[in-house]
Amino acid sequence: MIARQTDMYIKACMQAWLFCESCIHNEVSTQQPRTELIRKCHECAQSCFAVVSRLISDHPEVSELAFNCIIHCRLCQQECEKFTEAEDILQCAEMCRNCAEKMKDIAGNFCLN
């Protein structure tokens, strides 16, 4: 994968990871944390970070992790979109949607094998 294209995937994953971690931090600081939101954001953040780690190490097998990232990003996006009153959570949903879209390029190889 060429470096410029890899950078685009890393950026998308890191943005989703950052927003998910921010949502987690904000939620655990509240009186009544939304546990499902925390769980979905945590799973998404982990899957995004796994992809980034694999891409940075230039490991050839990244498509399965990208596929898992799509799943977790979409689930996180759906959970975040429930909270229309919270702009920061909706921004997290948007970053997760963007990451999932970018990961389709990489995951396509896994789905075809």
PDB file of C-alpha atoms in Angstrom:
ATOM      1  CA  MET A   1       0.000   0.000   0.000  1.00  0.00           C
ATOM      2  CA  ILE A   2       1.463   3.377  -0.876  1.00  0.00           C
ATOM      3  CA  ALA A   3       2.366   5.645   2.036  1.00  0.00           C
ATOM      4  CA  ARG A   4      -0.037   8.446   1.135  1.00  0.00           C
ATOM      5  CA  GLN A   5      -2.993   6.066   0.995  1.00  0.00           C
ATOM      6  CA  THR A   6      -1.919   4.412   4.256  1.00  0.00           C
ATOM      7  CA  ASP A   7      -1.790   7.843   5.902  1.00  0.00           C
ATOM      8  CA  MET A   8      -5.429   8.427   4.929  1.00  0.00           C
ATOM      9  CA  TYR A   9      -6.489   5.185   6.634  1.00  0.00           C
ATOM     10  CA  ILE A  10      -4.392   5.893   9.711  1.00  0.00           C
ATOM     11  CA  LYS A  11      -5.875   9.383   9.999  1.00  0.00           C
ATOM     12  CA  ALA A  12      -9.461   8.089   9.767  1.00  0.00           C
ATOM     13  CA  CYS A  13      -8.832   5.423  12.409  1.00  0.00           C
ATOM     14  CA  MET A  14      -7.014   7.801  14.732  1.00  0.00           C
ATOM     15  CA  GLN A  15      -9.822  10.354  14.519  1.00  0.00           C
ATOM     16  CA  ALA A  16     -12.416   7.712  15.388  1.00  0.00           C
ATOM     17  CA  TRP A  17     -10.196   6.398  18.189  1.00  0.00           C
ATOM     18  CA  LEU A  18      -9.729   9.893  19.616  1.00  0.00           C
ATOM     19  CA  PHE A  19     -13.431  10.749  19.590  1.00  0.00           C
ATOM     20  CA  CYS A  20     -14.379   7.376  21.078  1.00  0.00           C
ATOM     21  CA  GLU A  21     -11.843   7.807  23.874  1.00  0.00           C
ATOM     22  CA  SER A  22     -13.180  11.309  24.488  1.00  0.00           C
ATOM     23  CA  CYS A  23     -16.741  10.001  24.741  1.00  0.00           C
ATOM     24  CA  ILE A  24     -15.621   7.326  27.182  1.00  0.00           C
ATOM     25  CA  HIS A  25     -13.814   9.887  29.326  1.00  0.00           C
ATOM     26  CA  ASN A  26     -16.828  12.210  29.348  1.00  0.00           C
ATOM     27  CA  GLU A  27     -19.253   9.406  30.192  1.00  0.00           C
ATOM     28  CA  VAL A  28     -17.317   7.950  33.102  1.00  0.00           C
ATOM     29  CA  SER A  29     -17.167  11.458  34.573  1.00  0.00           C
ATOM     30  CA  THR A  30     -20.960  11.824  34.739  1.00  0.00           C
ATOM     31  CA  GLN A  31     -23.342  10.921  37.554  1.00  0.00           C
ATOM     32  CA  GLN A  32     -25.063   8.235  35.471  1.00  0.00           C
ATOM     33  CA  PRO A  33     -22.732   6.952  32.773  1.00  0.00           C
ATOM     34  CA  ARG A  34     -24.375   5.322  29.766  1.00  0.00           C
ATOM     35  CA  THR A  35     -22.761   1.904  29.905  1.00  0.00           C
ATOM     36  CA  GLU A  36     -23.787   0.803  26.413  1.00  0.00           C
ATOM     37  CA  LEU A  37     -22.275   3.950  24.911  1.00  0.00           C
ATOM     38  CA  ILE A  38     -19.060   3.349  26.851  1.00  0.00           C
ATOM     39  CA  ARG A  39     -18.937  -0.275  25.719  1.00  0.00           C
ATOM     40  CA  LYS A  40     -19.516   0.503  22.034  1.00  0.00           C
ATOM     41  CA  CYS A  41     -16.978   3.340  22.077  1.00  0.00           C
ATOM     42  CA  HIS A  42     -14.420   1.145  23.826  1.00  0.00           C
ATOM     43  CA  GLU A  43     -14.805  -1.686  21.310  1.00  0.00           C
ATOM     44  CA  CYS A  44     -14.587   0.766  18.428  1.00  0.00           C
ATOM     45  CA  ALA A  45     -11.507   2.477  19.847  1.00  0.00           C
ATOM     46  CA  GLN A  46      -9.770  -0.874  20.295  1.00  0.00           C
ATOM     47  CA  SER A  47     -10.529  -2.019  16.763  1.00  0.00           C
ATOM     48  CA  CYS A  48      -9.389   1.299  15.266  1.00  0.00           C
ATOM     49  CA  PHE A  49      -6.155   1.214  17.217  1.00  0.00           C
ATOM     50  CA  ALA A  50      -5.500  -2.363  16.115  1.00  0.00           C
ATOM     51  CA  VAL A  51      -5.750  -1.315  12.472  1.00  0.00           C
ATOM     52  CA  VAL A  52      -3.426   1.634  13.033  1.00  0.00           C
ATOM     53  CA  SER A  53      -0.880  -0.602  14.753  1.00  0.00           C
ATOM     54  CA  ARG A  54      -0.958  -3.045  11.856  1.00  0.00           C
ATOM     55  CA  LEU A  55      -0.684  -0.307   9.237  1.00  0.00           C
ATOM     56  CA  ILE A  56       2.218   1.403  10.988  1.00  0.00           C
ATOM     57  CA  SER A  57       4.120  -1.866  11.245  1.00  0.00           C
ATOM     58  CA  ASP A  58       3.480  -2.403   7.529  1.00  0.00           C
ATOM     59  CA  HIS A  59       2.077  -5.845   8.258  1.00  0.00           C
ATOM     60  CA  PRO A  60       0.575  -7.438   5.140  1.00  0.00           C
ATOM     61  CA  GLU A  61      -2.425  -8.952   6.954  1.00  0.00           C
ATOM     62  CA  VAL A  62      -4.658  -6.013   7.836  1.00  0.00           C
ATOM     63  CA  SER A  63      -7.885  -6.803   5.981  1.00  0.00           C
ATOM     64  CA  GLU A  64      -9.461  -8.900   8.766  1.00  0.00           C
ATOM     65  CA  LEU A  65      -8.791  -6.176  11.325  1.00  0.00           C
ATOM     66  CA  ALA A  66     -10.232  -3.609   8.927  1.00  0.00           C
ATOM     67  CA  PHE A  67     -13.367  -5.722   8.564  1.00  0.00           C
ATOM     68  CA  ASN A  68     -13.740  -5.884  12.369  1.00  0.00           C
ATOM     69  CA  CYS A  69     -13.144  -2.141  12.503  1.00  0.00           C
ATOM     70  CA  ILE A  70     -16.033  -1.543  10.104  1.00  0.00           C
ATOM     71  CA  ILE A  71     -18.349  -3.592  12.295  1.00  0.00           C
ATOM     72  CA  HIS A  72     -17.355  -1.859  15.528  1.00  0.00           C
ATOM     73  CA  CYS A  73     -17.375   1.601  13.964  1.00  0.00           C
ATOM     74  CA  ARG A  74     -20.880   1.076  12.596  1.00  0.00           C
ATOM     75  CA  LEU A  75     -22.155  -0.222  15.951  1.00  0.00           C
ATOM     76  CA  CYS A  76     -20.589   2.730  17.739  1.00  0.00           C
ATOM     77  CA  GLN A  77     -22.017   5.119  15.155  1.00  0.00           C
ATOM     78  CA  GLN A  78     -25.517   3.701  15.682  1.00  0.00           C
ATOM     79  CA  GLU A  79     -25.212   4.018  19.460  1.00  0.00           C
ATOM     80  CA  CYS A  80     -23.861   7.566  19.300  1.00  0.00           C
ATOM     81  CA  GLU A  81     -26.608   8.693  16.911  1.00  0.00           C
ATOM     82  CA  LYS A  82     -29.180   7.979  19.637  1.00  0.00           C
ATOM     83  CA  PHE A  83     -27.978  11.035  21.555  1.00  0.00           C
ATOM     84  CA  THR A  84     -29.077  13.865  19.289  1.00  0.00           C
ATOM     85  CA  GLU A  85     -28.795  16.408  22.103  1.00  0.00           C
ATOM     86  CA  ALA A  86     -25.042  15.877  22.543  1.00  0.00           C
ATOM     87  CA  GLU A  87     -22.959  17.482  19.808  1.00  0.00           C
ATOM     88  CA  ASP A  88     -19.728  15.791  20.891  1.00  0.00           C
ATOM     89  CA  ILE A  89     -21.331  12.337  20.759  1.00  0.00           C
ATOM     90  CA  LEU A  90     -22.774  13.070  17.318  1.00  0.00           C
ATOM     91  CA  GLN A  91     -19.294  14.126  16.201  1.00  0.00           C
ATOM     92  CA  CYS A  92     -18.042  10.744  17.403  1.00  0.00           C
ATOM     93  CA  ALA A  93     -20.719   9.090  15.266  1.00  0.00           C
ATOM     94  CA  GLU A  94     -19.508  11.037  12.247  1.00  0.00           C
ATOM     95  CA  MET A  95     -15.863  10.067  12.804  1.00  0.00           C
ATOM     96  CA  CYS A  96     -16.866   6.405  13.182  1.00  0.00           C
ATOM     97  CA  ARG A  97     -18.915   6.565   9.985  1.00  0.00           C
ATOM     98  CA  ASN A  98     -15.964   8.080   8.143  1.00  0.00           C
ATOM     99  CA  CYS A  99     -13.583   5.434   9.462  1.00  0.00           C
ATOM    100  CA  ALA A 100     -15.919   2.599   8.477  1.00  0.00           C
ATOM    101  CA  GLU A 101     -16.175   4.003   4.958  1.00  0.00           C
ATOM    102  CA  LYS A 102     -12.397   4.227   4.598  1.00  0.00           C
ATOM    103  CA  MET A 103     -11.875   0.713   5.949  1.00  0.00           C
ATOM    104  CA  LYS A 104     -14.016  -0.736   3.161  1.00  0.00           C
ATOM    105  CA  ASP A 105     -11.045  -0.321   0.813  1.00  0.00           C
ATOM    106  CA  ILE A 106      -8.850  -2.521   2.999  1.00  0.00           C
ATOM    107  CA  ALA A 107     -11.491  -5.002   4.155  1.00  0.00           C
ATOM    108  CA  GLY A 108     -12.542  -5.860   0.623  1.00  0.00           C
ATOM    109  CA  ASN A 109      -9.621  -8.260   0.342  1.00  0.00           C
ATOM    110  CA  PHE A 110     -10.710 -10.135   3.472  1.00  0.00           C
ATOM    111  CA  CYS A 111     -14.299 -10.503   2.296  1.00  0.00           C
ATOM    112  CA  LEU A 112     -13.203 -11.901  -1.053  1.00  0.00           C
ATOM    113  CA  ASN A 113     -10.867 -14.521   0.370  1.00  0.00           C
TER     114      ASN A 113
END
